[in-house]
CSV table of C-alpha atoms in Angstrom, one decimal:
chain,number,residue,atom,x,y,z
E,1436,UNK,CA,114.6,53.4,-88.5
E,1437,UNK,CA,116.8,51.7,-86.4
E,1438,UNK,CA,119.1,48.3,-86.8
E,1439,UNK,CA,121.6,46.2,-85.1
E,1440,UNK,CA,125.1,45.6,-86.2
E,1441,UNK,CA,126.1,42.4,-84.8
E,1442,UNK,CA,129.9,41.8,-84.1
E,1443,UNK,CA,132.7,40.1,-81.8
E,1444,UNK,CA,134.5,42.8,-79.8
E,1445,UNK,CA,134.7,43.7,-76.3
E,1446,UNK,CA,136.7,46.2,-74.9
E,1447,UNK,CA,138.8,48.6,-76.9
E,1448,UNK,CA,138.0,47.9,-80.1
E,1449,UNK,CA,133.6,47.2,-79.2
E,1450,UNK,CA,134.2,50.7,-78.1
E,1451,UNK,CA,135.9,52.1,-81.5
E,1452,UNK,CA,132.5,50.1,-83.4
E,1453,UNK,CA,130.1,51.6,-81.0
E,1454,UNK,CA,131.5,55.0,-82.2
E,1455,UNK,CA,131.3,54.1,-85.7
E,1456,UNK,CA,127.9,53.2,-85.5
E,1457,UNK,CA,127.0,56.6,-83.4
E,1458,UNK,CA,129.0,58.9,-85.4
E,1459,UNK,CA,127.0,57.5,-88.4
E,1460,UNK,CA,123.6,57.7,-86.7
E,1461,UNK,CA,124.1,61.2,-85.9
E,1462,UNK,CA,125.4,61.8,-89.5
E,1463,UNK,CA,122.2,60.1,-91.7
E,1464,UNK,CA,118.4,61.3,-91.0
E,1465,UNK,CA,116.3,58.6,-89.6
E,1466,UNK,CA,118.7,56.5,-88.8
E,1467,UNK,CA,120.0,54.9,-85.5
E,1468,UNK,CA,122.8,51.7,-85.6
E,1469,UNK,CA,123.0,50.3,-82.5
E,1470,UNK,CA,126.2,48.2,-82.1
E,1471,UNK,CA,126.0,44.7,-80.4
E,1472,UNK,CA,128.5,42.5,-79.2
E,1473,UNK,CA,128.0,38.6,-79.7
E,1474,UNK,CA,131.1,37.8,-77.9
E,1475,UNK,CA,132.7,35.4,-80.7
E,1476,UNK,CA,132.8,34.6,-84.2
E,1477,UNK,CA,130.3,31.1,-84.4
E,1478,UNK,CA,127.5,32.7,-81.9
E,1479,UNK,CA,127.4,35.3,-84.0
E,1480,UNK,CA,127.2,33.2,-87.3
E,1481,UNK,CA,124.7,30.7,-85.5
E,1482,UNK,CA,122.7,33.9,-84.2
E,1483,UNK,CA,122.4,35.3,-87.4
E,1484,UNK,CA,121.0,32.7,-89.5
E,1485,UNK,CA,118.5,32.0,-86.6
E,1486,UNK,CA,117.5,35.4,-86.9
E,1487,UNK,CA,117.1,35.1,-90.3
E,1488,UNK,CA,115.1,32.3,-90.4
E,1489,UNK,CA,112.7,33.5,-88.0
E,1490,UNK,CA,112.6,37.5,-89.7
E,1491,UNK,CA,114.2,39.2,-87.1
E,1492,UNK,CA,117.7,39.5,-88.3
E,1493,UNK,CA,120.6,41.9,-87.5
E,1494,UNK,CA,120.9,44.6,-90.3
E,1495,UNK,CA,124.6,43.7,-90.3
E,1496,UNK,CA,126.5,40.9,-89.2
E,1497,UNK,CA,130.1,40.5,-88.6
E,1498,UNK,CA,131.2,37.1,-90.1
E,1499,UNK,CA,134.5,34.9,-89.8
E,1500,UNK,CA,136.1,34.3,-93.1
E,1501,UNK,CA,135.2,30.5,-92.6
E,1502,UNK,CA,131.4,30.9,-92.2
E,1503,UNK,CA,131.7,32.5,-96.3
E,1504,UNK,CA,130.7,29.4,-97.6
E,1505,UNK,CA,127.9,28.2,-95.0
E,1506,UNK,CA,126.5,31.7,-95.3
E,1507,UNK,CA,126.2,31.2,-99.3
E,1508,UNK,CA,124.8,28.1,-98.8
E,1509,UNK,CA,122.1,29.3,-96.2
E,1510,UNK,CA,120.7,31.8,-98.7
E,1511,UNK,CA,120.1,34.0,-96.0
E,1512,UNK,CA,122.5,37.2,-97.0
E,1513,UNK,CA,122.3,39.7,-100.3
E,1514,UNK,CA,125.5,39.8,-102.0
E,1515,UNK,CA,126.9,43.3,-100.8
E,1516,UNK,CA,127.4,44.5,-104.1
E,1517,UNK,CA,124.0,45.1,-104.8
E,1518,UNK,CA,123.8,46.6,-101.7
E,1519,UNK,CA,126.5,49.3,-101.6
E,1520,UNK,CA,124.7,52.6,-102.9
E,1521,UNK,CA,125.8,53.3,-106.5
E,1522,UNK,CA,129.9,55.1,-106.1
E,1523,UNK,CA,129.8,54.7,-102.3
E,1524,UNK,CA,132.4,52.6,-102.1
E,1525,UNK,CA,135.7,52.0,-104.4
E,1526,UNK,CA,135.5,48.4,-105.1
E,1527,UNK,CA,138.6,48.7,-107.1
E,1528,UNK,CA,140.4,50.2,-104.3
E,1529,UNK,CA,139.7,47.1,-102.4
E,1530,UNK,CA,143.7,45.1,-101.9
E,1531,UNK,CA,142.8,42.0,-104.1
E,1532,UNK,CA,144.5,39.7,-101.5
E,1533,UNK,CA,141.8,40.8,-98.7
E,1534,UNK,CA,139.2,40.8,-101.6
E,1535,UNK,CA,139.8,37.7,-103.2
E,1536,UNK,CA,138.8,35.5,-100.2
E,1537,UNK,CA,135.1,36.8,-100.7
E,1538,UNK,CA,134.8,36.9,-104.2
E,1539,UNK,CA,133.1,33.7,-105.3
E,1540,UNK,CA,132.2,33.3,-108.7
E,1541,UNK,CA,133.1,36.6,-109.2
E,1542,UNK,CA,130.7,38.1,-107.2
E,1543,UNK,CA,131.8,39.7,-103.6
E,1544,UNK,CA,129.5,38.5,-101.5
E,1545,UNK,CA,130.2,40.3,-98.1
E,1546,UNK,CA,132.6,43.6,-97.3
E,1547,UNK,CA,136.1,43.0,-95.6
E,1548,UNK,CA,136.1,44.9,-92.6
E,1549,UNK,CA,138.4,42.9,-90.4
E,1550,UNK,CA,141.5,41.1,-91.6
E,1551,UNK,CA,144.2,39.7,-90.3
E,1552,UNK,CA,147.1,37.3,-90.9
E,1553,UNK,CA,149.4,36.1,-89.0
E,1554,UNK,CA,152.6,36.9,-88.0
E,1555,UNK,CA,155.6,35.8,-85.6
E,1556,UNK,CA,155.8,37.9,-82.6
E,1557,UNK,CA,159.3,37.9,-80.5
E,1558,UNK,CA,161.5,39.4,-78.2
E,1559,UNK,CA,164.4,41.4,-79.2
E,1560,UNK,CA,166.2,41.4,-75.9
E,1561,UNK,CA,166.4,37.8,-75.2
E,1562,UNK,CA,167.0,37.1,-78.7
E,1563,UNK,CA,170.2,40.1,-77.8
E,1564,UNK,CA,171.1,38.3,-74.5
E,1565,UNK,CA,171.0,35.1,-75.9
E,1566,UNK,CA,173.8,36.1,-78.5
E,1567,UNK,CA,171.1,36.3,-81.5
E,1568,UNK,CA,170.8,39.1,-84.2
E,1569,UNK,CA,168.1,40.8,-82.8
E,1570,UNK,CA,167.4,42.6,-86.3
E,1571,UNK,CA,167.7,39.2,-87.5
E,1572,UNK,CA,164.9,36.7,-86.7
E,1573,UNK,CA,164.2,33.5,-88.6
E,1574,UNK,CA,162.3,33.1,-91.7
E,1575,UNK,CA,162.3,29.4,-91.8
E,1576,UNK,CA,160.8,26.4,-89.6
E,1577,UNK,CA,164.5,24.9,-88.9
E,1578,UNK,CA,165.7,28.7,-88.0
E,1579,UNK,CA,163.0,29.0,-86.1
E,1580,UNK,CA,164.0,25.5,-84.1
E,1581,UNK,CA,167.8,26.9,-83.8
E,1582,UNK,CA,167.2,30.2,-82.0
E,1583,UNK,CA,164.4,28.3,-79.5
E,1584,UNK,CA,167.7,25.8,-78.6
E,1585,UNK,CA,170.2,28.3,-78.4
E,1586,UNK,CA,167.9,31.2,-76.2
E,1587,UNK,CA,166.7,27.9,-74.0
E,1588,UNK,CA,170.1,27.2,-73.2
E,1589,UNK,CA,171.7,30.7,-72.7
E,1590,UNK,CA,168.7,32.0,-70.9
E,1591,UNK,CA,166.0,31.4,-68.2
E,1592,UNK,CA,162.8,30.4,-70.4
E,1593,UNK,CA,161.0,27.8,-71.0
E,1594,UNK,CA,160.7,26.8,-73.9
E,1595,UNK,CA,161.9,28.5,-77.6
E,1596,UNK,CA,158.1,29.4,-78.8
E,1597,UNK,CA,154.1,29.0,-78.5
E,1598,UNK,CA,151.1,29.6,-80.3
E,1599,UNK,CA,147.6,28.3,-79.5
E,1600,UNK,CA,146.9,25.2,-81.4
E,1601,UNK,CA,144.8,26.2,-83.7
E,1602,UNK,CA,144.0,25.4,-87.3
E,1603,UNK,CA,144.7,28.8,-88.4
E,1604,UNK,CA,148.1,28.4,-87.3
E,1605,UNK,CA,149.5,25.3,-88.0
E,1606,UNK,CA,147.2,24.0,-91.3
E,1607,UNK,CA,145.4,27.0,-93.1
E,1608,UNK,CA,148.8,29.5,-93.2
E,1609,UNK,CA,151.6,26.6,-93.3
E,1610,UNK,CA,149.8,25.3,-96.2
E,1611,UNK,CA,149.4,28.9,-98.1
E,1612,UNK,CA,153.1,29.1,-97.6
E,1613,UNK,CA,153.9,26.4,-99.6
E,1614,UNK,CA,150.8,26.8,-101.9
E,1615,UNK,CA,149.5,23.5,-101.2
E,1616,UNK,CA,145.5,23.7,-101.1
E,1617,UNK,CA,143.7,22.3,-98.4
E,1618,UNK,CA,141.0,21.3,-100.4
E,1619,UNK,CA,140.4,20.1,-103.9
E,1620,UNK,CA,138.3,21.7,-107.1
E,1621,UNK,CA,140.8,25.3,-106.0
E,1622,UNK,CA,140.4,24.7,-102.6
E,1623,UNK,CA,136.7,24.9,-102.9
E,1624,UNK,CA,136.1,27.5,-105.3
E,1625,UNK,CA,136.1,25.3,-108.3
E,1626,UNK,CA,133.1,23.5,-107.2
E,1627,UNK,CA,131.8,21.7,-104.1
E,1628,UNK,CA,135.0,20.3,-102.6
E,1629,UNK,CA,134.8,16.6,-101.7
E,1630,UNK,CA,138.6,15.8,-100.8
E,1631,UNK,CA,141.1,16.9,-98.6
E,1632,UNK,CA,144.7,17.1,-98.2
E,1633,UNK,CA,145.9,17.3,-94.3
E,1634,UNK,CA,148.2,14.4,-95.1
E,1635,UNK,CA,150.1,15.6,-97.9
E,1636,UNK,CA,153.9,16.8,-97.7
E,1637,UNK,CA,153.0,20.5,-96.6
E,1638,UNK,CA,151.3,18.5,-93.8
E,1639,UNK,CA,154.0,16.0,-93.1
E,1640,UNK,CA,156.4,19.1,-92.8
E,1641,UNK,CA,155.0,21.3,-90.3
E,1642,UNK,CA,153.7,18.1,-88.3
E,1643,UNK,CA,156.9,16.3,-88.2
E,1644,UNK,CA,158.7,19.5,-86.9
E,1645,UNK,CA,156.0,20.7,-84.6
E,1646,UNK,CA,156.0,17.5,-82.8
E,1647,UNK,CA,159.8,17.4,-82.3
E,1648,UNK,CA,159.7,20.8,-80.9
E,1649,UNK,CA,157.3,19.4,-78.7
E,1650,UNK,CA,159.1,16.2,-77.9
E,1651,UNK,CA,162.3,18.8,-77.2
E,1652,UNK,CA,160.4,20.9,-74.7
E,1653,UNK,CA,161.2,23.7,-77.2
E,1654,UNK,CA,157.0,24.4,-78.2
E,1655,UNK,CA,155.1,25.6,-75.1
E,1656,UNK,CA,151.6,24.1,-75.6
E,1657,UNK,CA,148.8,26.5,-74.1
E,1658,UNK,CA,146.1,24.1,-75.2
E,1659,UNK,CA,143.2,24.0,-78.2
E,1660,UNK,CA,142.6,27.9,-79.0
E,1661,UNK,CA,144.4,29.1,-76.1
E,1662,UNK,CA,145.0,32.6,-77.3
E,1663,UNK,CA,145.2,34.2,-74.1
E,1664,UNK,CA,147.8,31.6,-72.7
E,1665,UNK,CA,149.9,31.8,-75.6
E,1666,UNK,CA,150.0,35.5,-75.7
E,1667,UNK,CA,150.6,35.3,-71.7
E,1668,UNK,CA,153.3,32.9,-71.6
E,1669,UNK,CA,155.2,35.2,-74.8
E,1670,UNK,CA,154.7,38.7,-72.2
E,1671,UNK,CA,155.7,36.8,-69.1
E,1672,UNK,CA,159.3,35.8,-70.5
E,1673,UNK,CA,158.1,32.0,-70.9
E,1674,UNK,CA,159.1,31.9,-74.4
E,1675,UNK,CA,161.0,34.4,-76.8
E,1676,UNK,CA,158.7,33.9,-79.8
E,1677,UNK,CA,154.9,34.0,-80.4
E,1678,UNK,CA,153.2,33.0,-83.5
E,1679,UNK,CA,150.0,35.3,-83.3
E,1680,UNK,CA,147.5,37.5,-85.1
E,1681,UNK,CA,148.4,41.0,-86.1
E,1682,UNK,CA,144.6,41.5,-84.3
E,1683,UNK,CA,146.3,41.8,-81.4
E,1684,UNK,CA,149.5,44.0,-82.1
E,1685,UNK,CA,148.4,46.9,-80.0
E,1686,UNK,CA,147.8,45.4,-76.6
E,1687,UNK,CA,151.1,42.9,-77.3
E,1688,UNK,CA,152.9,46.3,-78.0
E,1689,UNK,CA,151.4,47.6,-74.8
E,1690,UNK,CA,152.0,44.5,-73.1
E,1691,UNK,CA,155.9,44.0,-74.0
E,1692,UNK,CA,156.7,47.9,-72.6
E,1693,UNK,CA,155.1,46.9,-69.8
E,1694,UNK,CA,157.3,43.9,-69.2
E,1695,UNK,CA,160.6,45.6,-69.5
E,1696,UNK,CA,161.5,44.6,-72.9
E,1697,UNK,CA,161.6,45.1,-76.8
E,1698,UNK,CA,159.4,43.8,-78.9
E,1699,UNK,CA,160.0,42.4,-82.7
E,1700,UNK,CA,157.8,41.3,-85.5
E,1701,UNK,CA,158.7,39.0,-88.3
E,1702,UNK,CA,156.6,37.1,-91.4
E,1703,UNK,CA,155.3,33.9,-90.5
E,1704,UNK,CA,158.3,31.2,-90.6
E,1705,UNK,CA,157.5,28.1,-93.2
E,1706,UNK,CA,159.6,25.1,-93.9
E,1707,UNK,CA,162.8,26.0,-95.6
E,1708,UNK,CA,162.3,27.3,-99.0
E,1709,UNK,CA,158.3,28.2,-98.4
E,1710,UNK,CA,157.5,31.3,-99.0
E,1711,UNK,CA,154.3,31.6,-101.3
E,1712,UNK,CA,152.5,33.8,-98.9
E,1713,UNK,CA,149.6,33.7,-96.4
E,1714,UNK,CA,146.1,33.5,-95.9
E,1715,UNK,CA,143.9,36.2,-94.6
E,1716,UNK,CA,141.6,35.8,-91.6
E,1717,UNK,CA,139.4,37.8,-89.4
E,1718,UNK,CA,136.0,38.9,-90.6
E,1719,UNK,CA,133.6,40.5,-93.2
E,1720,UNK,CA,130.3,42.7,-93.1
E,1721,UNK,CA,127.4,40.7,-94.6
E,1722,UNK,CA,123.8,41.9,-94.9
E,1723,UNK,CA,120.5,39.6,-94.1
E,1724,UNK,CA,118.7,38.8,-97.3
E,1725,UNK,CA,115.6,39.0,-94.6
E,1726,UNK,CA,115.7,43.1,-93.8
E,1727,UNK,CA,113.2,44.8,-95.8
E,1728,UNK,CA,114.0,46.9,-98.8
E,1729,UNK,CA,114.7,50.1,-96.7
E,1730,UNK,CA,116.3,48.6,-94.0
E,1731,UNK,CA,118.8,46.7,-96.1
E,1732,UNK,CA,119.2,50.5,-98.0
E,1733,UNK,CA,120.8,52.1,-94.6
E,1734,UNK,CA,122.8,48.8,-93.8
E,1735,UNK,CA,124.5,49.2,-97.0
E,1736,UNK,CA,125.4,52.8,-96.5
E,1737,UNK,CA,126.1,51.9,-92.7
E,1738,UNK,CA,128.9,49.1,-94.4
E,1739,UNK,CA,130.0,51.6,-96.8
E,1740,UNK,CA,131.1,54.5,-94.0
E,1741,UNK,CA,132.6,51.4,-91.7
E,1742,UNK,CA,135.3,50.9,-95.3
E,1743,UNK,CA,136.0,54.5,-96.4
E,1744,UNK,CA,139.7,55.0,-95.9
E,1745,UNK,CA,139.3,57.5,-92.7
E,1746,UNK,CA,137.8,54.5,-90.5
E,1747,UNK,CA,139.9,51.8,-92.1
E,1748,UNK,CA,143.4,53.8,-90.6
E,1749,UNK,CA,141.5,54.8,-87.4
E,1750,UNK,CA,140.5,51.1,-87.1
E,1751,UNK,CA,144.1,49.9,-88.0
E,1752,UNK,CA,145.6,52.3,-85.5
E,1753,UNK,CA,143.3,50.9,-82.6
E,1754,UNK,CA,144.2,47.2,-83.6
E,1755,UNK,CA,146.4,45.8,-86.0
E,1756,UNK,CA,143.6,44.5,-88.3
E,1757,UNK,CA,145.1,45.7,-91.4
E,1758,UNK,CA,143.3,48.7,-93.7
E,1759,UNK,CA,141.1,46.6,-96.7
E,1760,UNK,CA,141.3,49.4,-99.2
E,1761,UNK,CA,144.4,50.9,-100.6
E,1762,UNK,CA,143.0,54.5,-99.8
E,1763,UNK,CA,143.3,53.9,-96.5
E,1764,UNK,CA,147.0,52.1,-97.0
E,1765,UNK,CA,147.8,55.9,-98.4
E,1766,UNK,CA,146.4,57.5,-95.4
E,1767,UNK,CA,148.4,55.5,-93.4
E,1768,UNK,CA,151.2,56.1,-94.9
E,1769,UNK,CA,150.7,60.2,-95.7
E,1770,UNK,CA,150.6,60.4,-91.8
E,1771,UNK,CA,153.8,58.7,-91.7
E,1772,UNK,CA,152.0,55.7,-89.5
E,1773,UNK,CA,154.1,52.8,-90.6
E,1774,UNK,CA,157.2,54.9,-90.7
E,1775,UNK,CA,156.5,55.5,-86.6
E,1776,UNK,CA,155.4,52.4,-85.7
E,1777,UNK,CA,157.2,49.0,-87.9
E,1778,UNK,CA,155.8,46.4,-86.6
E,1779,UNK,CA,152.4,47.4,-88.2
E,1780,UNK,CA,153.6,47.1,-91.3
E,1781,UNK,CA,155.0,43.8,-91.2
E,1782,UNK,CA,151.6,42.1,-91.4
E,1783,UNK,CA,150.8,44.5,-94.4
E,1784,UNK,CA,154.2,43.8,-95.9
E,1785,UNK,CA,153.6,40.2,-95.5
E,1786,UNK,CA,149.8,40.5,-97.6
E,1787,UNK,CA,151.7,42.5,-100.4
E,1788,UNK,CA,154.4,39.8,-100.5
E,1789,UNK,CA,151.9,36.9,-101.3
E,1790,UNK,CA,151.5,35.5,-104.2
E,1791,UNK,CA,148.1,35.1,-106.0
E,1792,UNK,CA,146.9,31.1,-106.0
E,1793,UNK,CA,144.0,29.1,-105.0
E,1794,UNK,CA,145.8,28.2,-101.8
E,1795,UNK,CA,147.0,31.9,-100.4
E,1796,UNK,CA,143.1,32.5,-101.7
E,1797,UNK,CA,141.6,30.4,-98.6
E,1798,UNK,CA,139.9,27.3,-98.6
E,1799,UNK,CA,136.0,27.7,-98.5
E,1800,UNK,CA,133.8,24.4,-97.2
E,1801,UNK,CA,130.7,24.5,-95.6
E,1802,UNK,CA,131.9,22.4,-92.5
E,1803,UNK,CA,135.1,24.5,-91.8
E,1804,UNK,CA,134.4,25.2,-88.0
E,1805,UNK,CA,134.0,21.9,-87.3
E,1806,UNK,CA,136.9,20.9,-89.4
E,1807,UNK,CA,139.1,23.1,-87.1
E,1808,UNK,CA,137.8,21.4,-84.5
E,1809,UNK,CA,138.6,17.9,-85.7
E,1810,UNK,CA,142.2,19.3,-86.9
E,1811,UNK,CA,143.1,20.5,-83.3
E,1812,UNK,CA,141.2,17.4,-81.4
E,1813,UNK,CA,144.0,15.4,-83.4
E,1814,UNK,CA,146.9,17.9,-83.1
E,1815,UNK,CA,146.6,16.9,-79.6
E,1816,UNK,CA,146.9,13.0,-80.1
E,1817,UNK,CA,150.3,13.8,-82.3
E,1818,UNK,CA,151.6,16.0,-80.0
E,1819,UNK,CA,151.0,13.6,-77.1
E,1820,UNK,CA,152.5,10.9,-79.3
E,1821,UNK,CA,148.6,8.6,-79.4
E,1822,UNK,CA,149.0,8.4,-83.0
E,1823,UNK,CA,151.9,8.9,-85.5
E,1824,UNK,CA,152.2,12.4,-87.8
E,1825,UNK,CA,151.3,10.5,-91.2
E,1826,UNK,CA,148.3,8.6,-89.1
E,1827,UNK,CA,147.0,11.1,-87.3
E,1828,UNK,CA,146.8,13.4,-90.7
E,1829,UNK,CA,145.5,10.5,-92.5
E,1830,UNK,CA,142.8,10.6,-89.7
E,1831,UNK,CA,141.6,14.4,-90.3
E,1832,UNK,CA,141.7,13.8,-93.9
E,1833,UNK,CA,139.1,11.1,-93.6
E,1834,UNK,CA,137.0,12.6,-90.5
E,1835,UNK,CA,136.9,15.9,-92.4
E,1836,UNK,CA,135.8,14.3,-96.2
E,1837,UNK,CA,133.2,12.1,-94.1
E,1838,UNK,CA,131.6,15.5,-92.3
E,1839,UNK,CA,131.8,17.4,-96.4
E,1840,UNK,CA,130.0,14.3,-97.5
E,1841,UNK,CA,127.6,15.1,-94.9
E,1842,UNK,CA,127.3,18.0,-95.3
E,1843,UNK,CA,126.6,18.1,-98.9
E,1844,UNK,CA,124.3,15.6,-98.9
E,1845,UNK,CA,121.9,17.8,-97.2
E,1846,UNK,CA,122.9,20.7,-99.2
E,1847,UNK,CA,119.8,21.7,-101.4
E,1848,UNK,CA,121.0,24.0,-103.9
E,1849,UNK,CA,122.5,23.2,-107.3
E,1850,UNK,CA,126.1,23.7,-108.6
């Protein structure tokens, strides 16, 4: 038989999943994965539940953690648990703080495959030209603001520090760091969430100082999603600090030697005194509900292969996406991986340092894409000074409760 596995990559790492899904094709009898690049995170989650509707789905799908509660909603995926052949995977083994984001009701619903956080990328040689411990980098929103105005004035750049305005960023992690929930009922775990909580003091604090970084030509502003920018403007000498995901250490790693100078990672700064944790993102594995009996069968052994602890570190090593199962966290570390190379372990160092809440767990709602969409639409009124910090927050608290009332009025399951 043969299926697809849907997912997101290009380059590098399409070629490391294209390998997975041969190597296990020529491993299992009857068996052919053929690996399929969607190129992004909501064509693939819109694709896959057309597929499913009409009977023709993928055998796997790679989703973004914020499509987990839309996907249970849709009815359209088995829970992976009963899908996993019996002892094929560890689920114990699984790091609770990557697990925990898809366990609902205490069921796991799809497999972690992909996760990130996010981390602050910067550069050790301005921070060393400037006059800056370059061992030292800030932990803290205001410390963060104080190295940007001292390397601005002692050097050539820019501006102190970018990152592409996206939810992800500047809501969903700064509000994990200060365990405030996004949304109510647990941040959506509880029950069907019906309030939010953009204009709350977490809020209020990272606003207020983003958009006097902004107003101090210290924040470099690459624009709604504007990874590659952002990334661009960090390599190019633009700005000394990045806020990024650890997705992309390899090529930044890459990218820094190949601009002449040292680079540095560092846990994501919070406002002073913040330091409950983060929230994972990236992607999980989930398995049409649509595939018949035999099919579904050979996607979960297909999922199971993609997790055991030898891919996990081969996958980590080709990335930065850090290892999902604490096998492959020993692998790593047998081999004397994070020993050679730091800066991969910050982003794992960061996970181990969180604290267990509702709000490092992730917020789950139905609407998320499009509430990332309304958060950055109004990130760029604030910063452009159109509305005030405590209005324009007010504003994504009520566009975003109006779009969950929507969206749960058409909802058709039950509780």
């Amino acid at each position: 038989m043969t299926f697809d596995f849907w997912h997101i990559h290009g380059d590098e790492l399409g070629e490391t999943l294209s390998q997975f899904a041969q190597e296990f094709s020529e491993e299992t009898d009857g068996v052919t994965v053929n690996a399929v690049n969607k190129d992004g995170y909501r064509q693939n989650l819109n694709q896959s539940l057309q597929a499913s509707r009409a009977g023709d789905p993928p055998g796997v799908a790679q989703i973004f953690e914020i499509g987990t509660q839309l996907c249970l909603d849709s009815g359209a995926f088995t829970p992976i648990e009963q899908v996993i052949p019996d002892g094929a995977v560890d689920f114990d083994d699984l790091l609770p703080s990557v697990s925990s984001y898809y366990r609902i009701d205490d069921e796991l619903n799809s497999m972690p495959f992909n996760s990130s956080n996010t981390i602050m990328l910067y550069n050790k040689t301005a921070f060393e030209e400037a006059g800056l411990d370059p061992e030292d980098p800030p932990r803290s929103l205001s410390g963060v603001r104080s190295a940007a105005e001292t390397i601005v004035d002692q050097t050539d750049m820019e501006a102190g520090i970018s990152w592409p305005n996206h939810s992800w960023m500047q809501i969903e992690q700064q509000f994990a760091k200060q365990d405030q929930v996004l949304l109510n009922k647990e941040n959506g775990r509880a029950g069907r969430a019906d309030k939010t909580y953009y204009n709350s003091e977490a809020g209020r604090n990272v606003y207020e100082w983003w958009k006097g970084m902004a107003d101090d030509d210290l924040y470099l502003n690459p624009g709604i999603e504007a990874w590659s920018e952002a990334r661009q403007a960090f390599l190019t000498g633009q700005v000394p600090m990045l806020w990024d995901s650890t997705s992309n250490m390899v090529s930044m790693k890459a990218g820094a030697e190949e601009n002449g100078f040292e680079l540095g990672s560092a846990y994501l700064p919070a406002p002073d005194g913040a330091n409950n944790g983060v929230v994972i993102g990236g992607g999980s594995l989930w398995v049409p509900d649509a595939l018949a009996d035999e099919k579904k069968e050979a996607a979960g052994k297909f999922i199971a292969y993609m997790v055991q602890p030898e891919q996990q570190a081969r996958w980590h090593r080709n990335s930065g996406y850090f290892p999902v199962s604490q096998g492959a966290v020993d692998q790593l570390e047998s081999d004397g991986w994070f020993e050679e190379n730091p800066d991969f372990r910050t982003a794992f160092d960061q996970l181990q340092d969180t604290k267990d809440s509702p709000a490092t767990r992730g917020a789950v709602m139905g609407v998320f894409p499009e509430a990332r969409s309304i958060n950055t639409e109004i990130s760029v009124s604030i910063l452009n000074g159109d509305v005030g910090v405590e209005e324009g927050l007010s504003e994504m608290d009520t566009q975003v409760q109006e779009t969950l009332s929507s969206y749960s009025g058409n909802y058709s399951g039950e509780e």
